[in-house]
Amino acid sequence: MEVTIRRARTTDVRAVRRLIDTYSRDGILLDKPTVTLFESVQEFWVAERDDNGAVVACGALHVMWEDLAEVRTLAVDPSCRGFGVGHLLLEKLLQTARWLGVRRIFCLTFEVPFFAKHGFVEIGELQETDDGTTDPAAIATDVYEELLRSYDEGVAEFLDLERVKPNTLGNSRMLLHL
């Protein structure tokens, strides 16, 4: 299957909505209001089939801080899974992160093996370890204080705040250093 990975347009939001609905019914993705999808369309990339122009996958890169971003809403149409479309889309998101200057990419996922193939590792609590080294997801105190001001639930998940515990979906927190 040949696809083109491109920036999402407002006309793609209905297809993104369909992809989210496919996975949110089973609790794999968080449902998002359609208005939120339109508001964040500039964060999305889509995979479009070359043979018929259908949007068959989507994914977003949401910048949280100077060197930190989250991969969000990565979804592939079930009929197109296993063709490498998700891998191509994730690579485009990582390329975009590098271009923006982001050095750490966070995600919440049930697809641990998929993200691990791209170098993501599961992360634990954001704290110093027993041997005095810092957790790879740790952030400076002043940045932490600024991030606490965010209303974004993805930021709250990254910070592992009590208000989002237990994890709303039961998925894994993963991090990649670029």
GROMACS .gro file of N, CA and C in nm:
model
  534
    1MET      N    1   0.085  -0.118   0.000
    1MET     CA    2   0.000   0.000   0.000
    1MET      C    3   0.089   0.124   0.000
    2GLU      N    4   0.068   0.210  -0.095
    2GLU     CA    5   0.144   0.334  -0.106
    2GLU      C    6   0.064   0.447  -0.044
    3VAL      N    7   0.131   0.523   0.042
    3VAL     CA    8   0.066   0.638   0.106
    3VAL      C    9   0.158   0.759   0.099
    4THR      N   10   0.097   0.874   0.110
    4THR     CA   11   0.170   1.000   0.121
    4THR      C   12   0.141   1.056   0.260
    5ILE      N   13   0.246   1.091   0.331
    5ILE     CA   14   0.231   1.153   0.463
    5ILE      C   15   0.236   1.303   0.440
    6ARG      N   16   0.132   1.372   0.486
    6ARG     CA   17   0.125   1.516   0.465
    6ARG      C   18   0.058   1.583   0.584
    7ARG      N   19   0.073   1.715   0.590
    7ARG     CA   20   0.006   1.793   0.693
    7ARG      C   21  -0.145   1.779   0.677
    8ALA      N   22  -0.213   1.775   0.789
    8ALA     CA   23  -0.359   1.768   0.785
    8ALA      C   24  -0.417   1.904   0.747
    9ARG      N   25  -0.531   1.898   0.683
    9ARG     CA   26  -0.608   2.018   0.648
    9ARG      C   27  -0.743   2.009   0.719
   10THR      N   28  -0.812   2.119   0.722
   10THR     CA   29  -0.943   2.118   0.789
   10THR      C   30  -1.037   2.017   0.723
   11THR      N   31  -1.022   1.994   0.595
   11THR     CA   32  -1.108   1.897   0.526
   11THR      C   33  -1.078   1.753   0.569
   12ASP      N   34  -0.967   1.730   0.640
   12ASP     CA   35  -0.932   1.596   0.689
   12ASP      C   36  -0.991   1.567   0.826
   13VAL      N   37  -1.043   1.667   0.894
   13VAL     CA   38  -1.089   1.648   1.032
   13VAL      C   39  -1.197   1.541   1.042
   14ARG      N   40  -1.285   1.531   0.946
   14ARG     CA   41  -1.390   1.427   0.951
   14ARG      C   42  -1.328   1.287   0.946
   15ALA      N   43  -1.225   1.269   0.866
   15ALA     CA   44  -1.156   1.140   0.860
   15ALA      C   45  -1.081   1.113   0.991
   16VAL      N   46  -1.019   1.215   1.048
   16VAL     CA   47  -0.952   1.200   1.177
   16VAL      C   48  -1.055   1.162   1.283
   17ARG      N   49  -1.169   1.228   1.280
   17ARG     CA   50  -1.279   1.198   1.374
   17ARG      C   51  -1.317   1.050   1.364
   18ARG      N   52  -1.330   1.000   1.241
   18ARG     CA   53  -1.366   0.859   1.218
   18ARG      C   54  -1.260   0.765   1.278
   19LEU      N   55  -1.132   0.798   1.257
   19LEU     CA   56  -1.024   0.716   1.312
   19LEU      C   57  -1.027   0.715   1.464
   20ILE      N   58  -1.048   0.830   1.524
   20ILE     CA   59  -1.056   0.839   1.670
   20ILE      C   60  -1.174   0.758   1.721
   21ASP      N   61  -1.288   0.772   1.655
   21ASP     CA   62  -1.407   0.698   1.697
   21ASP      C   63  -1.383   0.547   1.694
   22THR      N   64  -1.309   0.500   1.596
   22THR     CA   65  -1.278   0.357   1.584
   22THR      C   66  -1.209   0.305   1.708
   23TYR      N   67  -1.116   0.383   1.762
   23TYR     CA   68  -1.038   0.338   1.876
   23TYR      C   69  -1.089   0.387   2.011
   24SER      N   70  -1.163   0.495   2.015
   24SER     CA   71  -1.212   0.546   2.144
   24SER      C   72  -1.325   0.460   2.198
   25ARG      N   73  -1.399   0.393   2.111
   25ARG     CA   74  -1.507   0.304   2.157
   25ARG      C   75  -1.454   0.195   2.248
   26ASP      N   76  -1.332   0.149   2.221
   26ASP     CA   77  -1.270   0.042   2.300
   26ASP      C   78  -1.177   0.095   2.408
   27GLY      N   79  -1.173   0.229   2.426
   27GLY     CA   80  -1.088   0.287   2.528
   27GLY      C   81  -0.941   0.289   2.494
   28ILE      N   82  -0.908   0.271   2.367
   28ILE     CA   83  -0.767   0.272   2.326
   28ILE      C   84  -0.718   0.415   2.307
   29LEU      N   85  -0.803   0.501   2.255
   29LEU     CA   86  -0.774   0.644   2.243
   29LEU      C   87  -0.876   0.722   2.323
   30LEU      N   88  -0.834   0.837   2.372
   30LEU     CA   89  -0.929   0.927   2.436
   30LEU      C   90  -1.012   0.995   2.328
   31ASP      N   91  -1.142   1.005   2.354
   31ASP     CA   92  -1.228   1.077   2.262
   31ASP      C   93  -1.199   1.226   2.276
   32LYS      N   94  -1.209   1.297   2.167
   32LYS     CA   95  -1.188   1.442   2.168
   32LYS      C   96  -1.305   1.508   2.096
   33PRO      N   97  -1.350   1.620   2.146
   33PRO     CA   98  -1.456   1.691   2.074
   33PRO      C   99  -1.407   1.733   1.935
   34THR      N  100  -1.494   1.731   1.840
   34THR     CA  101  -1.456   1.770   1.704
   34THR      C  102  -1.400   1.911   1.699
   35VAL      N  103  -1.454   2.001   1.781
   35VAL     CA  104  -1.402   2.137   1.783
   35VAL      C  105  -1.254   2.138   1.823
   36THR      N  106  -1.215   2.050   1.914
   36THR     CA  107  -1.074   2.040   1.955
   36THR      C  108  -0.988   1.995   1.838
   37LEU      N  109  -1.040   1.905   1.757
   37LEU     CA  110  -0.965   1.859   1.640
   37LEU      C  111  -0.944   1.973   1.540
   38PHE      N  112  -1.047   2.053   1.519
   38PHE     CA  113  -1.029   2.169   1.430
   38PHE      C  114  -0.929   2.268   1.490
   39GLU      N  115  -0.936   2.289   1.621
   39GLU     CA  116  -0.845   2.385   1.686
   39GLU      C  117  -0.699   2.340   1.680
   40SER      N  118  -0.678   2.210   1.674
   40SER     CA  119  -0.541   2.158   1.674
   40SER      C  120  -0.500   2.095   1.540
   41VAL      N  121  -0.573   2.125   1.434
   41VAL     CA  122  -0.545   2.062   1.305
   41VAL      C  123  -0.401   2.087   1.259
   42GLN      N  124  -0.342   2.200   1.298
   42GLN     CA  125  -0.204   2.230   1.256
   42GLN      C  126  -0.102   2.137   1.323
   43GLU      N  127  -0.140   2.064   1.427
   43GLU     CA  128  -0.051   1.968   1.492
   43GLU      C  129  -0.055   1.831   1.424
   44PHE      N  130  -0.154   1.808   1.340
   44PHE     CA  131  -0.178   1.675   1.281
   44PHE      C  132  -0.108   1.656   1.147
   45TRP      N  133  -0.068   1.532   1.126
   45TRP     CA  134  -0.024   1.481   0.998
   45TRP      C  135  -0.118   1.366   0.965
   46VAL      N  136  -0.139   1.340   0.838
   46VAL     CA  137  -0.223   1.228   0.796
   46VAL      C  138  -0.149   1.145   0.691
   47ALA      N  139  -0.192   1.019   0.680
   47ALA     CA  140  -0.146   0.931   0.573
   47ALA      C  141  -0.261   0.917   0.476
   48GLU      N  142  -0.234   0.952   0.351
   48GLU     CA  143  -0.336   0.949   0.247
   48GLU      C  144  -0.297   0.841   0.145
   49ARG      N  145  -0.391   0.752   0.116
   49ARG     CA  146  -0.364   0.649   0.016
   49ARG      C  147  -0.341   0.713  -0.120
   50ASP      N  148  -0.237   0.667  -0.189
   50ASP     CA  149  -0.205   0.722  -0.321
   50ASP      C  150  -0.307   0.678  -0.427
   51ASP      N  151  -0.368   0.561  -0.409
   51ASP     CA  152  -0.458   0.511  -0.513
   51ASP      C  153  -0.597   0.573  -0.510
   52ASN      N  154  -0.643   0.618  -0.392
   52ASN     CA  155  -0.779   0.673  -0.387
   52ASN      C  156  -0.793   0.801  -0.305
   53GLY      N  157  -0.685   0.849  -0.245
   53GLY     CA  158  -0.689   0.974  -0.169
   53GLY      C  159  -0.752   0.965  -0.031
   54ALA      N  160  -0.786   0.844   0.014
   54ALA     CA  161  -0.850   0.827   0.145
   54ALA      C  162  -0.748   0.848   0.257
   55VAL      N  163  -0.789   0.918   0.359
   55VAL     CA  164  -0.705   0.935   0.477
   55VAL      C  165  -0.720   0.809   0.561
   56VAL      N  166  -0.608   0.739   0.583
   56VAL     CA  167  -0.612   0.610   0.652
   56VAL      C  168  -0.536   0.609   0.784
   57ALA      N  169  -0.474   0.721   0.819
   57ALA     CA  170  -0.403   0.730   0.947
   57ALA      C  171  -0.384   0.876   0.984
   58CYS      N  172  -0.368   0.897   1.114
   58CYS     CA  173  -0.343   1.032   1.162
   58CYS      C  174  -0.253   1.027   1.284
   59GLY      N  175  -0.192   1.138   1.314
   59GLY     CA  176  -0.109   1.152   1.434
   59GLY      C  177  -0.078   1.298   1.454
   60ALA      N  178  -0.059   1.336   1.580
   60ALA     CA  179  -0.031   1.476   1.612
   60ALA      C  180   0.093   1.486   1.698
   61LEU      N  181   0.160   1.599   1.686
   61LEU     CA  182   0.273   1.632   1.771
   61LEU      C  183   0.236   1.759   1.846
   62HIS      N  184   0.224   1.745   1.978
   62HIS     CA  185   0.184   1.857   2.063
   62HIS      C  186   0.304   1.901   2.146
   63VAL      N  187   0.353   2.022   2.121
   63VAL     CA  188   0.467   2.074   2.197
   63VAL      C  189   0.420   2.116   2.335
   64MET      N  190   0.494   2.069   2.437
   64MET     CA  191   0.461   2.101   2.576
   64MET      C  192   0.556   2.204   2.635
   65TRP      N  193   0.681   2.200   2.590
   65TRP     CA  194   0.783   2.290   2.643
   65TRP      C  195   0.895   2.298   2.541
   66GLU      N  196   0.995   2.377   2.572
   66GLU     CA  197   1.107   2.403   2.481
   66GLU      C  198   1.166   2.275   2.422
   67ASP      N  199   1.183   2.173   2.504
   67ASP     CA  200   1.245   2.049   2.456
   67ASP      C  201   1.158   1.927   2.475
   68LEU      N  202   1.028   1.948   2.492
   68LEU     CA  203   0.939   1.838   2.523
   68LEU      C  204   0.811   1.846   2.439
   69ALA      N  205   0.775   1.733   2.378
   69ALA     CA  206   0.651   1.726   2.300
   69ALA      C  207   0.587   1.590   2.323
   70GLU      N  208   0.460   1.579   2.286
   70GLU     CA  209   0.387   1.454   2.300
   70GLU      C  210   0.334   1.410   2.164
   71VAL      N  211   0.349   1.282   2.135
   71VAL     CA  212   0.283   1.222   2.020
   71VAL      C  213   0.142   1.190   2.067
   72ARG      N  214   0.043   1.242   1.994
   72ARG     CA  215  -0.097   1.224   2.030
   72ARG      C  216  -0.176   1.165   1.914
   73THR      N  217  -0.279   1.093   1.950
   73THR     CA  218  -0.383   1.050   1.855
   73THR      C  219  -0.324   0.981   1.732
   74LEU      N  220  -0.227   0.894   1.754
   74LEU     CA  221  -0.171   0.816   1.644
   74LEU      C  222  -0.266   0.698   1.620
   75ALA      N  223  -0.329   0.697   1.503
   75ALA     CA  224  -0.428   0.594   1.472
   75ALA      C  225  -0.419   0.557   1.325
   76VAL      N  226  -0.431   0.428   1.300
   76VAL     CA  227  -0.430   0.374   1.163
   76VAL      C  228  -0.560   0.298   1.143
   77ASP      N  229  -0.623   0.321   1.029
   77ASP     CA  230  -0.745   0.248   0.995
   77ASP      C  231  -0.716   0.098   1.009
   78PRO      N  232  -0.803   0.024   1.079
   78PRO     CA  233  -0.778  -0.119   1.101
   78PRO      C  234  -0.750  -0.197   0.972
   79SER      N  235  -0.811  -0.159   0.861
   79SER     CA  236  -0.789  -0.230   0.735
   79SER      C  237  -0.651  -0.203   0.677
   80CYS      N  238  -0.580  -0.106   0.731
   80CYS     CA  239  -0.448  -0.068   0.679
   80CYS      C  240  -0.335  -0.102   0.776
   81ARG      N  241  -0.368  -0.165   0.887
   81ARG     CA  242  -0.264  -0.203   0.982
   81ARG      C  243  -0.178  -0.313   0.924
   82GLY      N  244  -0.050  -0.311   0.959
   82GLY     CA  245   0.042  -0.414   0.911
   82GLY      C  246   0.113  -0.378   0.782
   83PHE      N  247   0.087  -0.260   0.729
   83PHE     CA  248   0.152  -0.216   0.605
   83PHE      C  249   0.261  -0.113   0.629
   84GLY      N  250   0.290  -0.080   0.756
   84GLY     CA  251   0.395   0.016   0.788
   84GLY      C  252   0.350   0.161   0.787
   85VAL      N  253   0.220   0.184   0.775
   85VAL     CA  254   0.169   0.321   0.768
   85VAL      C  255   0.194   0.395   0.900
   86GLY      N  256   0.169   0.327   1.012
   86GLY     CA  257   0.192   0.389   1.142
   86GLY      C  258   0.338   0.425   1.163
   87HIS      N  259   0.427   0.339   1.117
   87HIS     CA  260   0.571   0.366   1.129
   87HIS      C  261   0.611   0.490   1.049
   88LEU      N  262   0.559   0.500   0.926
   88LEU     CA  263   0.588   0.618   0.843
   88LEU      C  264   0.537   0.746   0.908
   89LEU      N  265   0.419   0.738   0.962
   89LEU     CA  266   0.359   0.856   1.025
   89LEU      C  267   0.437   0.896   1.151
   90LEU      N  268   0.473   0.799   1.233
   90LEU     CA  269   0.552   0.831   1.353
   90LEU      C  270   0.687   0.889   1.315
   91GLU      N  271   0.751   0.836   1.212
   91GLU     CA  272   0.879   0.892   1.168
   91GLU      C  273   0.864   1.038   1.126
   92LYS      N  274   0.753   1.073   1.060
   92LYS     CA  275   0.729   1.212   1.020
   92LYS      C  276   0.712   1.300   1.144
   93LEU      N  277   0.641   1.249   1.246
   93LEU     CA  278   0.623   1.326   1.369
   93LEU      C  279   0.758   1.348   1.439
   94LEU      N  280   0.843   1.246   1.440
   94LEU     CA  281   0.975   1.260   1.502
   94LEU      C  282   1.064   1.355   1.423
   95GLN      N  283   1.054   1.349   1.292
   95GLN     CA  284   1.128   1.443   1.206
   95GLN      C  285   1.083   1.586   1.234
   96THR      N  286   0.953   1.606   1.248
   96THR     CA  287   0.899   1.738   1.280
   96THR      C  288   0.950   1.786   1.415
   97ALA      N  289   0.953   1.697   1.512
   97ALA     CA  290   1.003   1.732   1.646
   97ALA      C  291   1.148   1.778   1.638
   98ARG      N  292   1.228   1.705   1.562
   98ARG     CA  293   1.370   1.745   1.546
   98ARG      C  294   1.379   1.884   1.483
   99TRP      N  295   1.300   1.907   1.381
   99TRP     CA  296   1.302   2.036   1.313
   99TRP      C  297   1.263   2.149   1.408
  100LEU      N  298   1.167   2.123   1.496
  100LEU     CA  299   1.123   2.223   1.593
  100LEU      C  300   1.224   2.246   1.705
  101GLY      N  301   1.318   2.153   1.722
  101GLY     CA  302   1.416   2.164   1.830
  101GLY      C  303   1.379   2.086   1.954
  102VAL      N  304   1.276   2.004   1.946
  102VAL     CA  305   1.235   1.922   2.058
  102VAL      C  306   1.333   1.805   2.072
  103ARG      N  307   1.369   1.774   2.194
  103ARG     CA  308   1.465   1.666   2.217
  103ARG      C  309   1.408   1.547   2.293
  104ARG      N  310   1.289   1.565   2.353
  104ARG     CA  311   1.225   1.453   2.423
  104ARG      C  312   1.081   1.444   2.376
  105ILE      N  313   1.041   1.320   2.344
  105ILE     CA  314   0.906   1.294   2.294
  105ILE      C  315   0.839   1.196   2.390
  106PHE      N  316   0.722   1.233   2.435
  106PHE     CA  317   0.644   1.157   2.531
  106PHE      C  318   0.522   1.099   2.460
  107CYS      N  319   0.476   0.982   2.505
  107CYS     CA  320   0.349   0.930   2.456
  107CYS      C  321   0.284   0.844   2.563
  108LEU      N  322   0.154   0.832   2.555
  108LEU     CA  323   0.075   0.740   2.637
  108LEU      C  324   0.018   0.638   2.539
  109THR      N  325   0.045   0.511   2.564
  109THR     CA  326   0.008   0.412   2.461
  109THR      C  327  -0.015   0.274   2.518
  110PHE      N  328  -0.096   0.198   2.446
  110PHE     CA  329  -0.109   0.054   2.469
  110PHE      C  330  -0.014  -0.021   2.375
  111GLU      N  331   0.036   0.048   2.275
  111GLU     CA  332   0.120  -0.012   2.171
  111GLU      C  333   0.268  -0.002   2.207
  112VAL      N  334   0.305  -0.058   2.322
  112VAL     CA  335   0.442  -0.048   2.372
  112VAL      C  336   0.543  -0.105   2.273
  113PRO      N  337   0.521  -0.225   2.216
  113PRO     CA  338   0.621  -0.277   2.121
  113PRO      C  339   0.639  -0.187   1.998
  114PHE      N  340   0.530  -0.129   1.949
  114PHE     CA  341   0.538  -0.040   1.832
  114PHE      C  342   0.629   0.079   1.863
  115PHE      N  343   0.604   0.147   1.974
  115PHE     CA  344   0.685   0.264   2.008
  115PHE      C  345   0.827   0.224   2.047
  116ALA      N  346   0.844   0.108   2.109
  116ALA     CA  347   0.978   0.061   2.145
  116ALA      C  348   1.065   0.041   2.020
  117LYS      N  349   1.004   0.000   1.909
  117LYS     CA  350   1.080  -0.016   1.783
  117LYS      C  351   1.140   0.117   1.737
  118HIS      N  352   1.083   0.226   1.784
  118HIS     CA  353   1.132   0.359   1.746
  118HIS      C  354   1.218   0.422   1.856
  119GLY      N  355   1.251   0.343   1.958
  119GLY     CA  356   1.341   0.390   2.063
  119GLY      C  357   1.275   0.444   2.189
  120PHE      N  358   1.143   0.442   2.195
  120PHE     CA  359   1.075   0.486   2.316
  120PHE      C  360   1.096   0.383   2.427
  121VAL      N  361   1.107   0.432   2.552
  121VAL     CA  362   1.117   0.344   2.667
  121VAL      C  363   1.011   0.384   2.769
  122GLU      N  364   0.963   0.286   2.844
  122GLU     CA  365   0.864   0.315   2.948
  122GLU      C  366   0.930   0.395   3.059
  123ILE      N  367   0.855   0.490   3.113
  123ILE     CA  368   0.909   0.572   3.221
  123ILE      C  369   0.825   0.554   3.346
  124GLY      N  370   0.890   0.578   3.460
  124GLY     CA  371   0.823   0.567   3.589
  124GLY      C  372   0.795   0.704   3.646
  125GLU      N  373   0.795   0.711   3.774
  125GLU     CA  374   0.771   0.837   3.844
  125GLU      C  375   0.877   0.940   3.807
  126LEU      N  376   0.840   1.065   3.806
  126LEU     CA  377   0.934   1.172   3.777
  126LEU      C  378   1.003   1.212   3.907
  127GLN      N  379   1.107   1.139   3.941
  127GLN     CA  380   1.178   1.167   4.065
  127GLN      C  381   1.320   1.114   4.056
  128GLU      N  382   1.401   1.152   4.153
  128GLU     CA  383   1.537   1.105   4.159
  128GLU      C  384   1.536   0.958   4.201
  129THR      N  385   1.625   0.877   4.144
  129THR     CA  386   1.632   0.736   4.178
  129THR      C  387   1.716   0.717   4.303
  130ASP      N  388   1.716   0.593   4.357
  130ASP     CA  389   1.790   0.562   4.480
  130ASP      C  390   1.940   0.587   4.468
  131ASP      N  391   1.994   0.570   4.347
  131ASP     CA  392   2.138   0.588   4.331
  131ASP      C  393   2.176   0.735   4.304
  132GLY      N  394   2.077   0.824   4.313
  132GLY     CA  395   2.106   0.967   4.297
  132GLY      C  396   2.098   1.018   4.155
  133THR      N  397   2.079   0.927   4.059
  133THR     CA  398   2.066   0.973   3.921
  133THR      C  399   1.924   1.021   3.898
  134THR      N  400   1.907   1.100   3.796
  134THR     CA  401   1.775   1.156   3.768
  134THR      C  402   1.701   1.071   3.667
  135ASP      N  403   1.574   1.054   3.689
  135ASP     CA  404   1.487   0.985   3.595
  135ASP      C  405   1.500   1.052   3.459
  136PRO      N  406   1.507   0.977   3.349
  136PRO     CA  407   1.523   1.039   3.217
  136PRO      C  408   1.409   1.132   3.178
  137ALA      N  409   1.295   1.121   3.246
  137ALA     CA  410   1.183   1.209   3.217
  137ALA      C  411   1.181   1.331   3.308
  138ALA      N  412   1.277   1.338   3.399
  138ALA     CA  413   1.278   1.449   3.496
  138ALA      C  414   1.295   1.583   3.426
  139ILE      N  415   1.238   1.684   3.488
  139ILE     CA  416   1.247   1.819   3.434
  139ILE      C  417   1.288   1.914   3.546
  140ALA      N  418   1.343   2.025   3.507
  140ALA     CA  419   1.387   2.124   3.605
  140ALA      C  420   1.268   2.176   3.686
  141THR      N  421   1.295   2.213   3.810
  141THR     CA  422   1.190   2.260   3.900
  141THR      C  423   1.114   2.378   3.843
  142ASP      N  424   1.185   2.475   3.784
  142ASP     CA  425   1.116   2.592   3.730
  142ASP      C  426   1.025   2.554   3.612
  143VAL      N  427   1.068   2.458   3.531
  143VAL     CA  428   0.986   2.411   3.419
  143VAL      C  429   0.864   2.336   3.474
  144TYR      N  430   0.886   2.254   3.575
  144TYR     CA  431   0.776   2.181   3.638
  144TYR      C  432   0.670   2.278   3.689
  145GLU      N  433   0.714   2.384   3.755
  145GLU     CA  434   0.620   2.484   3.808
  145GLU      C  435   0.541   2.550   3.695
  146GLU      N  436   0.605   2.577   3.583
  146GLU     CA  437   0.535   2.636   3.468
  146GLU      C  438   0.435   2.537   3.409
  147LEU      N  439   0.478   2.411   3.395
  147LEU     CA  440   0.390   2.310   3.337
  147LEU      C  441   0.266   2.286   3.424
  148LEU      N  442   0.280   2.304   3.555
  148LEU     CA  443   0.165   2.287   3.643
  148LEU      C  444   0.054   2.386   3.610
  149ARG      N  445   0.088   2.496   3.543
  149ARG     CA  446  -0.012   2.597   3.507
  149ARG      C  447  -0.095   2.557   3.386
  150SER      N  448  -0.053   2.452   3.318
  150SER     CA  449  -0.122   2.409   3.197
  150SER      C  450  -0.251   2.336   3.232
  151TYR      N  451  -0.355   2.361   3.152
  151TYR     CA  452  -0.481   2.290   3.167
  151TYR      C  453  -0.484   2.161   3.085
  152ASP      N  454  -0.380   2.138   3.009
  152ASP     CA  455  -0.374   2.025   2.918
  152ASP      C  456  -0.359   1.894   2.996
  153GLU      N  457  -0.448   1.799   2.969
  153GLU     CA  458  -0.443   1.671   3.040
  153GLU      C  459  -0.319   1.590   3.001
  154GLY      N  460  -0.267   1.609   2.880
  154GLY     CA  461  -0.145   1.540   2.841
  154GLY      C  462  -0.027   1.583   2.927
  155VAL      N  463  -0.021   1.711   2.960
  155VAL     CA  464   0.084   1.761   3.049
  155VAL      C  465   0.067   1.697   3.186
  156ALA      N  466  -0.056   1.690   3.234
  156ALA     CA  467  -0.082   1.629   3.365
  156ALA      C  468  -0.040   1.482   3.365
  157GLU      N  469  -0.067   1.411   3.256
  157GLU     CA  470  -0.025   1.271   3.245
  157GLU      C  471   0.128   1.260   3.246
  158PHE      N  472   0.195   1.348   3.172
  158PHE     CA  473   0.340   1.345   3.170
  158PHE      C  474   0.398   1.368   3.309
  159LEU      N  475   0.342   1.465   3.380
  159LEU     CA  476   0.389   1.498   3.515
  159LEU      C  477   0.347   1.394   3.618
  160ASP      N  478   0.260   1.302   3.576
  160ASP     CA  479   0.212   1.196   3.663
  160ASP      C  480   0.139   1.254   3.785
  161LEU      N  481   0.056   1.354   3.761
  161LEU     CA  482  -0.016   1.422   3.868
  161LEU      C  483  -0.128   1.333   3.924
  162GLU      N  484  -0.152   1.347   4.050
  162GLU     CA  485  -0.254   1.267   4.117
  162GLU      C  486  -0.392   1.284   4.055
  163ARG      N  487  -0.423   1.405   4.002
  163ARG     CA  488  -0.558   1.427   3.948
  163ARG      C  489  -0.590   1.340   3.828
  164VAL      N  490  -0.489   1.284   3.764
  164VAL     CA  491  -0.513   1.196   3.650
  164VAL      C  492  -0.492   1.050   3.686
  165LYS      N  493  -0.471   1.022   3.813
  165LYS     CA  494  -0.454   0.883   3.857
  165LYS      C  495  -0.588   0.828   3.904
  166PRO      N  496  -0.618   0.703   3.881
  166PRO     CA  497  -0.535   0.614   3.803
  166PRO      C  498  -0.534   0.656   3.657
  167ASN      N  499  -0.432   0.614   3.587
  167ASN     CA  500  -0.420   0.648   3.446
  167ASN      C  501  -0.556   0.625   3.380
  168THR      N  502  -0.605   0.726   3.312
  168THR     CA  503  -0.741   0.724   3.259
  168THR      C  504  -0.768   0.605   3.167
  169LEU      N  505  -0.669   0.558   3.096
  169LEU     CA  506  -0.689   0.445   3.007
  169LEU      C  507  -0.616   0.319   3.053
  170GLY      N  508  -0.520   0.333   3.142
  170GLY     CA  509  -0.439   0.219   3.184
  170GLY      C  510  -0.326   0.191   3.088
  171ASN      N  511  -0.286   0.289   3.010
  171ASN     CA  512  -0.180   0.268   2.913
  171ASN      C  513  -0.043   0.301   2.973
  172SER      N  514   0.061   0.287   2.892
  172SER     CA  515   0.198   0.307   2.938
  172SER      C  516   0.249   0.446   2.901
  173ARG      N  517   0.327   0.503   2.991
  173ARG     CA  518   0.396   0.631   2.965
  173ARG      C  519   0.533   0.595   2.907
  174MET      N  520   0.562   0.652   2.790
  174MET     CA  521   0.688   0.621   2.724
  174MET      C  522   0.758   0.751   2.683
  175LEU      N  523   0.890   0.744   2.671
  175LEU     CA  524   0.970   0.862   2.638
  175LEU      C  525   1.080   0.824   2.541
  176LEU      N  526   1.108   0.915   2.449
  176LEU     CA  527   1.217   0.899   2.354
  176LEU      C  528   1.305   1.022   2.362
  177HIS      N  529   1.437   1.002   2.372
  177HIS     CA  530   1.533   1.111   2.362
  177HIS      C  531   1.584   1.115   2.218
  178LEU      N  532   1.567   1.226   2.152
  178LEU     CA  533   1.615   1.238   2.013
  178LEU      C  534   1.763   1.272   2.011
   0.00000   0.00000   0.00000
